[in-house]
C-alpha cells in the first residue's frame, strides 16, 4: 500500500517517525509531504525508508497557499498512486478538504489538539475547527481528551471519529550526552 503522510513541519517528531517506521516495516511504501522545506524530519524519514517531499509553502493559511497545497496534494497522490492519506494538524486539513473530490483513496485527518487555539484566537479557532470538522470525512483522535473534546465541545458525530492511540518507538529518542549531563549537574547542583 502507498501511504501519504501530510505534515506541516520539518522538525523531528518521534510519534510520526515511529508511525513511518511501523508502516515501512510492514512493507508499505510511505511518502512524507510537508509544508516546510526539507529538514531533520525528512532526513530521519528517508533513513527509515520513506520518500520525502516538500510543498515548501509554510504554515500560512492564506487562500493561495491552501489551494496551492491542495493542487500539489492531488498531483502527489496521482503520481505516486496513493492508497491512504493521513493528514496532521489543521493547516494540512484545509488543503486536504479542498483536494478530496480529486482522489478516491481513504483520507484521515489526525486532530492533535483540543482548545489551545481557542485561548489565542477564539473566533478563528471556532470557524477553522467547525469547517474542518464539517468537511473531514474521517477524524482520528489520538487521545481520550481529544476524542471527548471533539464529541462534547465541538459536537463532531461519532461516526466520523476514530480513537487510535499515539505510537512511539522510544528507541528513536536521542540519548543524552554524558558530558553535557555532568555539566548541567555541576551548574545546578541539588538533591
mmCIF file of C-alpha atoms in Angstrom:
data_model
loop_
_atom_site.group_PDB
_atom_site.id
_atom_site.type_symbol
_atom_site.label_atom_id
_atom_site.label_comp_id
_atom_site.label_asym_id
_atom_site.label_seq_id
_atom_site.Cartn_x
_atom_site.Cartn_y
_atom_site.Cartn_z
ATOM 1 C CA UNK A 1 0.000 0.000 0.000
ATOM 2 C CA UNK A 2 1.219 3.530 -0.777
ATOM 3 C CA UNK A 3 0.634 5.744 2.257
ATOM 4 C CA UNK A 4 0.998 9.514 2.215
ATOM 5 C CA UNK A 5 1.649 11.313 5.492
ATOM 6 C CA UNK A 6 0.847 15.016 5.093
ATOM 7 C CA UNK A 7 2.505 17.002 7.888
ATOM 8 C CA UNK A 8 3.162 20.720 8.410
ATOM 9 C CA UNK A 9 6.629 20.708 9.938
ATOM 10 C CA UNK A 10 10.176 19.565 9.165
ATOM 11 C CA UNK A 11 11.358 19.087 12.767
ATOM 12 C CA UNK A 12 11.835 15.608 14.165
ATOM 13 C CA UNK A 13 8.862 14.072 15.959
ATOM 14 C CA UNK A 14 9.227 10.637 17.499
ATOM 15 C CA UNK A 15 5.499 9.918 17.189
ATOM 16 C CA UNK A 16 5.499 10.496 13.432
ATOM 17 C CA UNK A 17 8.869 8.807 12.958
ATOM 18 C CA UNK A 18 7.508 5.761 14.825
ATOM 19 C CA UNK A 19 4.458 5.597 12.550
ATOM 20 C CA UNK A 20 6.652 5.835 9.453
ATOM 21 C CA UNK A 21 8.916 3.092 10.788
ATOM 22 C CA UNK A 22 5.934 0.842 11.571
ATOM 23 C CA UNK A 23 4.389 1.196 8.098
ATOM 24 C CA UNK A 24 7.733 0.675 6.334
ATOM 25 C CA UNK A 25 8.420 -2.436 8.445
ATOM 26 C CA UNK A 26 5.009 -3.797 7.442
ATOM 27 C CA UNK A 27 6.032 -3.494 3.791
ATOM 28 C CA UNK A 28 4.184 -0.308 2.838
ATOM 29 C CA UNK A 29 5.666 2.468 0.743
ATOM 30 C CA UNK A 30 5.495 5.639 2.827
ATOM 31 C CA UNK A 31 5.601 9.165 1.415
ATOM 32 C CA UNK A 32 6.112 12.167 3.692
ATOM 33 C CA UNK A 33 4.857 15.500 2.347
ATOM 34 C CA UNK A 34 5.463 18.605 4.466
ATOM 35 C CA UNK A 35 4.541 22.277 4.154
ATOM 36 C CA UNK A 36 8.035 23.356 5.197
ATOM 37 C CA UNK A 37 11.403 22.918 3.454
ATOM 38 C CA UNK A 38 13.193 19.625 3.928
ATOM 39 C CA UNK A 39 14.756 19.362 7.383
ATOM 40 C CA UNK A 40 15.698 16.934 10.141
ATOM 41 C CA UNK A 41 12.395 15.044 9.912
ATOM 42 C CA UNK A 42 12.996 14.381 6.221
ATOM 43 C CA UNK A 43 16.497 13.044 6.961
ATOM 44 C CA UNK A 44 15.163 10.661 9.598
ATOM 45 C CA UNK A 45 12.169 9.574 7.480
ATOM 46 C CA UNK A 46 14.453 8.908 4.497
ATOM 47 C CA UNK A 47 16.732 6.786 6.711
ATOM 48 C CA UNK A 48 13.637 4.841 7.825
ATOM 49 C CA UNK A 49 12.741 4.139 4.183
ATOM 50 C CA UNK A 50 10.186 6.844 3.366
ATOM 51 C CA UNK A 51 10.214 9.002 0.250
ATOM 52 C CA UNK A 52 10.174 12.652 1.285
ATOM 53 C CA UNK A 53 8.650 15.648 -0.468
ATOM 54 C CA UNK A 54 8.007 19.258 0.492
ATOM 55 C CA UNK A 55 5.458 21.858 -0.588
ATOM 56 C CA UNK A 56 7.740 24.499 0.919
ATOM 57 C CA UNK A 57 4.804 26.910 1.238
ATOM 58 C CA UNK A 58 4.965 27.200 5.019
ATOM 59 C CA UNK A 59 2.179 27.258 7.566
ATOM 60 C CA UNK A 60 0.468 30.356 6.212
ATOM 61 C CA UNK A 61 -3.302 29.818 5.969
ATOM 62 C CA UNK A 62 -3.763 32.156 3.008
ATOM 63 C CA UNK A 63 -6.219 31.003 0.340
ATOM 64 C CA UNK A 64 -3.399 30.991 -2.186
ATOM 65 C CA UNK A 65 -1.356 28.571 -0.050
ATOM 66 C CA UNK A 66 -4.344 26.363 0.718
ATOM 67 C CA UNK A 67 -5.180 25.924 -2.972
ATOM 68 C CA UNK A 68 -1.519 25.583 -3.999
ATOM 69 C CA UNK A 69 -1.100 22.838 -1.405
ATOM 70 C CA UNK A 70 -4.358 21.166 -2.491
ATOM 71 C CA UNK A 71 -3.139 21.038 -6.107
ATOM 72 C CA UNK A 72 0.219 19.636 -5.029
ATOM 73 C CA UNK A 73 -1.532 17.072 -2.842
ATOM 74 C CA UNK A 74 -3.671 15.867 -5.754
ATOM 75 C CA UNK A 75 -0.638 15.743 -8.064
ATOM 76 C CA UNK A 76 1.389 13.809 -5.468
ATOM 77 C CA UNK A 77 -1.437 11.319 -4.937
ATOM 78 C CA UNK A 78 -1.879 10.674 -8.649
ATOM 79 C CA UNK A 79 1.836 10.421 -9.462
ATOM 80 C CA UNK A 80 2.500 8.023 -6.599
ATOM 81 C CA UNK A 81 -0.779 6.064 -6.731
ATOM 82 C CA UNK A 82 -1.515 6.824 -3.075
ATOM 83 C CA UNK A 83 -3.883 4.358 -1.345
ATOM 84 C CA UNK A 84 -4.233 6.143 2.017
ATOM 85 C CA UNK A 85 -3.713 9.727 3.229
ATOM 86 C CA UNK A 86 -3.004 10.660 6.848
ATOM 87 C CA UNK A 87 -3.056 14.445 7.376
ATOM 88 C CA UNK A 88 -1.885 16.035 10.609
ATOM 89 C CA UNK A 89 -2.906 19.395 12.070
ATOM 90 C CA UNK A 90 -5.451 21.939 10.854
ATOM 91 C CA UNK A 91 -3.058 23.594 8.407
ATOM 92 C CA UNK A 92 -2.885 20.316 6.438
ATOM 93 C CA UNK A 93 -6.584 19.549 6.852
ATOM 94 C CA UNK A 94 -7.665 22.548 4.774
ATOM 95 C CA UNK A 95 -5.861 21.602 1.522
ATOM 96 C CA UNK A 96 -6.920 18.011 2.168
ATOM 97 C CA UNK A 97 -10.589 19.030 2.247
ATOM 98 C CA UNK A 98 -10.353 21.063 -0.965
ATOM 99 C CA UNK A 99 -8.491 18.245 -2.731
ATOM 100 C CA UNK A 100 -10.951 15.500 -1.620
ATOM 101 C CA UNK A 101 -13.041 15.480 -4.812
ATOM 102 C CA UNK A 102 -9.950 14.675 -6.892
ATOM 103 C CA UNK A 103 -8.854 11.396 -5.322
ATOM 104 C CA UNK A 104 -10.633 8.249 -4.258
ATOM 105 C CA UNK A 105 -8.424 6.805 -1.520
ATOM 106 C CA UNK A 106 -9.390 6.850 2.178
ATOM 107 C CA UNK A 107 -8.409 10.064 3.942
ATOM 108 C CA UNK A 108 -7.901 10.588 7.671
ATOM 109 C CA UNK A 109 -7.353 13.889 9.434
ATOM 110 C CA UNK A 110 -5.462 13.471 12.700
ATOM 111 C CA UNK A 111 -6.507 16.088 15.246
ATOM 112 C CA UNK A 112 -3.785 16.539 17.847
ATOM 113 C CA UNK A 113 -5.099 19.436 19.908
ATOM 114 C CA UNK A 114 -8.165 20.422 21.872
ATOM 115 C CA UNK A 115 -8.689 24.022 22.962
ATOM 116 C CA UNK A 116 -5.212 25.582 22.756
ATOM 117 C CA UNK A 117 -6.145 27.696 19.738
ATOM 118 C CA UNK A 118 -9.290 28.959 21.436
ATOM 119 C CA UNK A 119 -7.203 30.775 24.066
ATOM 120 C CA UNK A 120 -5.054 32.520 21.434
ATOM 121 C CA UNK A 121 -7.637 33.332 18.776
ATOM 122 C CA UNK A 122 -11.104 32.076 19.741
ATOM 123 C CA UNK A 123 -13.051 33.286 16.672
ATOM 124 C CA UNK A 124 -10.519 31.975 14.173
ATOM 125 C CA UNK A 125 -10.267 28.640 16.026
ATOM 126 C CA UNK A 126 -14.031 28.133 16.184
ATOM 127 C CA UNK A 127 -14.509 28.884 12.483
ATOM 128 C CA UNK A 128 -11.486 26.844 11.385
ATOM 129 C CA UNK A 129 -12.335 23.798 13.506
ATOM 130 C CA UNK A 130 -16.039 23.921 12.630
ATOM 131 C CA UNK A 131 -15.177 23.977 8.914
ATOM 132 C CA UNK A 132 -12.628 21.165 9.193
ATOM 133 C CA UNK A 133 -14.904 19.032 11.375
ATOM 134 C CA UNK A 134 -17.810 19.521 8.968
ATOM 135 C CA UNK A 135 -15.951 18.615 5.781
ATOM 136 C CA UNK A 136 -13.483 15.986 7.020
ATOM 137 C CA UNK A 137 -14.755 12.503 6.291
ATOM 138 C CA UNK A 138 -12.712 10.729 8.975
ATOM 139 C CA UNK A 139 -11.036 12.221 12.034
ATOM 140 C CA UNK A 140 -8.582 10.351 14.227
ATOM 141 C CA UNK A 141 -8.444 11.338 17.896
ATOM 142 C CA UNK A 142 -5.134 10.110 19.344
ATOM 143 C CA UNK A 143 -6.206 10.529 22.985
ATOM 144 C CA UNK A 144 -9.332 10.281 25.109
ATOM 145 C CA UNK A 145 -9.123 14.014 25.823
ATOM 146 C CA UNK A 146 -9.150 14.921 22.119
ATOM 147 C CA UNK A 147 -11.968 12.442 21.426
ATOM 148 C CA UNK A 148 -14.081 13.828 24.284
ATOM 149 C CA UNK A 149 -13.411 17.427 23.177
ATOM 150 C CA UNK A 150 -14.447 16.659 19.585
ATOM 151 C CA UNK A 151 -17.628 14.878 20.705
ATOM 152 C CA UNK A 152 -18.781 17.056 23.605
ATOM 153 C CA UNK A 153 -17.456 20.547 22.859
ATOM 154 C CA UNK A 154 -17.304 20.628 19.055
ATOM 155 C CA UNK A 155 -20.231 18.187 18.526
ATOM 156 C CA UNK A 156 -18.498 16.028 15.902
ATOM 157 C CA UNK A 157 -20.642 12.976 15.084
ATOM 158 C CA UNK A 158 -19.219 9.725 16.488
ATOM 159 C CA UNK A 159 -19.468 8.110 13.028
ATOM 160 C CA UNK A 160 -16.672 10.433 11.803
ATOM 161 C CA UNK A 161 -14.333 9.726 14.723
ATOM 162 C CA UNK A 162 -11.778 7.001 15.237
ATOM 163 C CA UNK A 163 -9.943 6.709 18.546
ATOM 164 C CA UNK A 164 -6.371 5.494 17.860
ATOM 165 C CA UNK A 165 -3.505 5.949 20.345
ATOM 166 C CA UNK A 166 -0.252 7.634 19.502
ATOM 167 C CA UNK A 167 2.510 5.124 18.842
ATOM 168 C CA UNK A 168 6.070 5.648 19.994
ATOM 169 C CA UNK A 169 9.308 3.794 19.424
ATOM 170 C CA UNK A 170 11.186 5.167 22.422
ATOM 171 C CA UNK A 171 14.488 3.980 20.925
ATOM 172 C CA UNK A 172 14.185 6.869 18.453
ATOM 173 C CA UNK A 173 14.759 9.444 21.190
ATOM 174 C CA UNK A 174 18.333 10.693 21.102
ATOM 175 C CA UNK A 175 20.432 9.521 24.037
ATOM 176 C CA UNK A 176 21.804 12.133 26.441
ATOM 177 C CA UNK A 177 25.474 13.081 26.127
ATOM 178 C CA UNK A 178 27.126 12.258 29.467
ATOM 179 C CA UNK A 179 29.474 15.251 29.459
ATOM 180 C CA UNK A 180 26.573 17.669 28.975
ATOM 181 C CA UNK A 181 24.549 15.936 31.709
ATOM 182 C CA UNK A 182 27.503 16.225 34.113
ATOM 183 C CA UNK A 183 27.903 19.946 33.303
ATOM 184 C CA UNK A 184 24.212 20.543 33.999
ATOM 185 C CA UNK A 185 24.502 18.690 37.320
ATOM 186 C CA UNK A 186 27.503 20.834 38.315
ATOM 187 C CA UNK A 187 25.833 24.079 37.264
ATOM 188 C CA UNK A 188 22.551 23.315 39.039
ATOM 189 C CA UNK A 189 23.636 21.230 41.993
ATOM 190 C CA UNK A 190 20.751 19.947 44.067
ATOM 191 C CA UNK A 191 19.495 16.739 45.587
#
